[in-house]
C-alpha positions as a Markdown table, in Angstrom:
| # | Residue | x | y | z |
|---|---|---|---|---|
| 1 | Met | 48.0 | -15.5 | 30.1 |
| 2 | Glu | 50.6 | -14.2 | 32.5 |
| 3 | Lys | 53.0 | -16.7 | 34.2 |
| 4 | Leu | 52.5 | -16.6 | 38.0 |
| 5 | Thr | 55.2 | -16.4 | 40.6 |
| 6 | Asn | 55.9 | -19.5 | 42.7 |
| 7 | Lys | 54.0 | -18.1 | 45.7 |
| 8 | Glu | 51.0 | -17.1 | 43.4 |
| 9 | Glu | 51.0 | -20.6 | 42.0 |
| 10 | Glu | 51.0 | -22.1 | 45.5 |
| 11 | Ile | 48.0 | -20.0 | 46.4 |
| 12 | Met | 46.2 | -20.8 | 43.2 |
| 13 | Gln | 46.8 | -24.5 | 43.8 |
| 14 | Ile | 45.0 | -24.1 | 47.2 |
| 15 | Leu | 42.1 | -22.2 | 45.6 |
| 16 | Trp | 41.7 | -24.7 | 42.8 |
| 17 | Lys | 41.4 | -27.5 | 45.4 |
| 18 | Met | 39.1 | -25.5 | 47.7 |
| 19 | Glu | 37.1 | -23.9 | 44.9 |
| 20 | Lys | 36.5 | -20.8 | 47.1 |
| 21 | Gly | 37.7 | -19.4 | 50.4 |
| 22 | Phe | 38.5 | -16.4 | 52.6 |
| 23 | Val | 42.1 | -15.4 | 53.2 |
| 24 | Asn | 42.0 | -17.1 | 56.5 |
| 25 | Asp | 40.9 | -20.4 | 54.8 |
| 26 | Ile | 43.8 | -20.1 | 52.4 |
| 27 | Leu | 46.2 | -19.3 | 55.2 |
| 28 | Glu | 45.1 | -22.4 | 57.1 |
| 29 | Lys | 46.0 | -24.6 | 54.1 |
| 30 | Met | 49.4 | -23.0 | 53.5 |
| 31 | Pro | 52.5 | -25.0 | 54.6 |
| 32 | Glu | 54.8 | -23.8 | 57.3 |
| 33 | Pro | 56.3 | -21.3 | 57.5 |
| 34 | Lys | 53.0 | -19.6 | 56.8 |
| 35 | Pro | 53.0 | -16.0 | 55.4 |
| 36 | His | 51.6 | -13.2 | 57.4 |
| 37 | Tyr | 47.9 | -12.6 | 56.9 |
| 38 | Asn | 48.5 | -9.2 | 55.3 |
| 39 | Thr | 51.1 | -10.6 | 52.9 |
| 40 | Leu | 48.8 | -13.4 | 51.8 |
| 41 | Ser | 45.9 | -10.9 | 51.4 |
| 42 | Thr | 48.2 | -8.7 | 49.2 |
| 43 | Ile | 49.1 | -11.7 | 47.0 |
| 44 | Val | 45.4 | -12.7 | 46.6 |
| 45 | Arg | 44.6 | -9.1 | 45.6 |
| 46 | Leu | 47.4 | -9.3 | 43.0 |
| 47 | Leu | 45.9 | -12.5 | 41.6 |
| 48 | Glu | 42.6 | -10.6 | 41.3 |
| 49 | Glu | 44.3 | -7.8 | 39.4 |
| 50 | Lys | 45.9 | -10.4 | 37.1 |
| 51 | Gly | 42.5 | -11.8 | 36.4 |
| 52 | Phe | 43.0 | -15.2 | 38.1 |
| 53 | Val | 40.5 | -14.8 | 40.9 |
| 54 | Ser | 37.4 | -12.9 | 41.7 |
| 55 | Tyr | 35.5 | -12.5 | 44.9 |
| 56 | Lys | 32.1 | -12.3 | 46.5 |
| 57 | Ser | 31.7 | -9.6 | 49.3 |
| 58 | Tyr | 30.3 | -10.4 | 52.7 |
| 59 | Gly | 30.4 | -7.1 | 54.4 |
| 60 | Lys | 34.1 | -6.2 | 54.7 |
| 61 | Ser | 35.2 | -9.8 | 54.0 |
| 62 | His | 35.8 | -11.2 | 50.6 |
| 63 | Gln | 35.4 | -14.9 | 49.6 |
| 64 | Tyr | 37.8 | -15.6 | 46.7 |
| 65 | Phe | 37.4 | -18.1 | 43.9 |
| 66 | Pro | 39.4 | -18.9 | 40.8 |
| 67 | Ile | 38.2 | -17.6 | 37.5 |
| 68 | Val | 41.0 | -19.3 | 35.5 |
| 69 | Ser | 40.8 | -23.1 | 35.7 |
| 70 | Leu | 43.8 | -25.3 | 36.5 |
| 71 | Glu | 43.4 | -26.9 | 33.1 |
| 72 | Asp | 43.6 | -23.6 | 31.3 |
| 73 | Tyr | 46.6 | -22.5 | 33.2 |
| 74 | Arg | 48.3 | -25.8 | 32.8 |
| 75 | Gly | 47.6 | -25.8 | 29.1 |
| 76 | Glu | 49.2 | -22.4 | 28.7 |
| 77 | Phe | 52.2 | -23.3 | 30.8 |
| 78 | Val | 52.8 | -26.6 | 28.9 |
| 79 | Lys | 52.5 | -24.9 | 25.5 |
| 80 | Asp | 54.9 | -22.2 | 26.6 |
| 81 | Ser | 57.4 | -24.7 | 28.0 |
| 82 | Ile | 57.3 | -26.8 | 24.8 |
| 83 | Lys | 57.9 | -23.6 | 22.8 |
| 84 | Lys | 60.7 | -22.3 | 25.0 |
| 85 | Tyr | 62.6 | -25.6 | 25.8 |
| 86 | Phe | 61.7 | -28.1 | 23.2 |
| 87 | Gly | 61.7 | -26.2 | 19.9 |
| 88 | Asn | 57.9 | -26.1 | 19.8 |
| 89 | Ser | 58.0 | -29.9 | 19.2 |
| 90 | Val | 55.9 | -32.3 | 21.2 |
| 91 | Ser | 58.2 | -35.1 | 19.8 |
| 92 | Asn | 61.2 | -33.4 | 21.5 |
| 93 | Leu | 59.3 | -33.3 | 24.8 |
| 94 | Val | 58.4 | -36.9 | 24.6 |
| 95 | Asn | 62.0 | -37.8 | 23.6 |
| 96 | Tyr | 63.2 | -35.9 | 26.6 |
| 97 | Phe | 61.0 | -37.9 | 29.0 |
| 98 | Val | 62.0 | -41.2 | 27.4 |
| 99 | Lys | 65.7 | -40.5 | 27.6 |
| 100 | Glu | 66.1 | -38.3 | 30.6 |
| 101 | Glu | 63.4 | -39.5 | 32.9 |
| 102 | Lys | 64.2 | -43.1 | 32.3 |
| 103 | Leu | 60.6 | -44.1 | 31.6 |
| 104 | Thr | 59.7 | -47.7 | 32.3 |
| 105 | Gln | 58.5 | -50.0 | 29.5 |
| 106 | Asp | 55.0 | -49.8 | 31.0 |
| 107 | Glu | 55.0 | -46.0 | 30.9 |
| 108 | Ile | 56.3 | -46.1 | 27.3 |
| 109 | Ser | 53.5 | -48.6 | 26.4 |
| 110 | Glu | 51.0 | -46.3 | 28.1 |
| 111 | Leu | 52.2 | -43.3 | 26.1 |
| 112 | Met | 52.0 | -45.4 | 22.9 |
| 113 | Gln | 48.4 | -46.4 | 23.8 |
| 114 | Leu | 47.4 | -42.8 | 24.4 |
| 115 | Ile | 48.9 | -41.7 | 21.0 |
| 116 | Glu | 47.1 | -44.6 | 19.2 |
| 117 | Asn | 43.8 | -43.8 | 20.9 |
| 118 | Asn | 44.0 | -40.1 | 20.1 |
| 119 | Ser | 45.1 | -40.6 | 16.5 |
| 120 | Lys | 41.9 | -42.6 | 15.9 |
| 121 | Lys | 39.7 | -39.7 | 16.9 |
């Protein structure tokens, strides 16, 4: 799965929340400064070419909807990040968060509970 640009991800975040929408609907949800309608339309069409969205036609208008779920994209992104930045080791990732992100004891306990619960399955 291809990594999206920051702007493409921003648009996908909106579509994942909306579930479907026309370019004007997406534009309405964009933060300021909003892109020009034509710019947004071009990016949405690129997302279609990349296989992230599809559309239903209503005359000359298209209502776009995601065909890649947030969970699938997130999974690929996390796997890729673990591989690139943590030596393909989940332990290195967790160690980073424990050391660098200064996790609280409650957060560490929660992580331990998640690990214990998942190891029993």
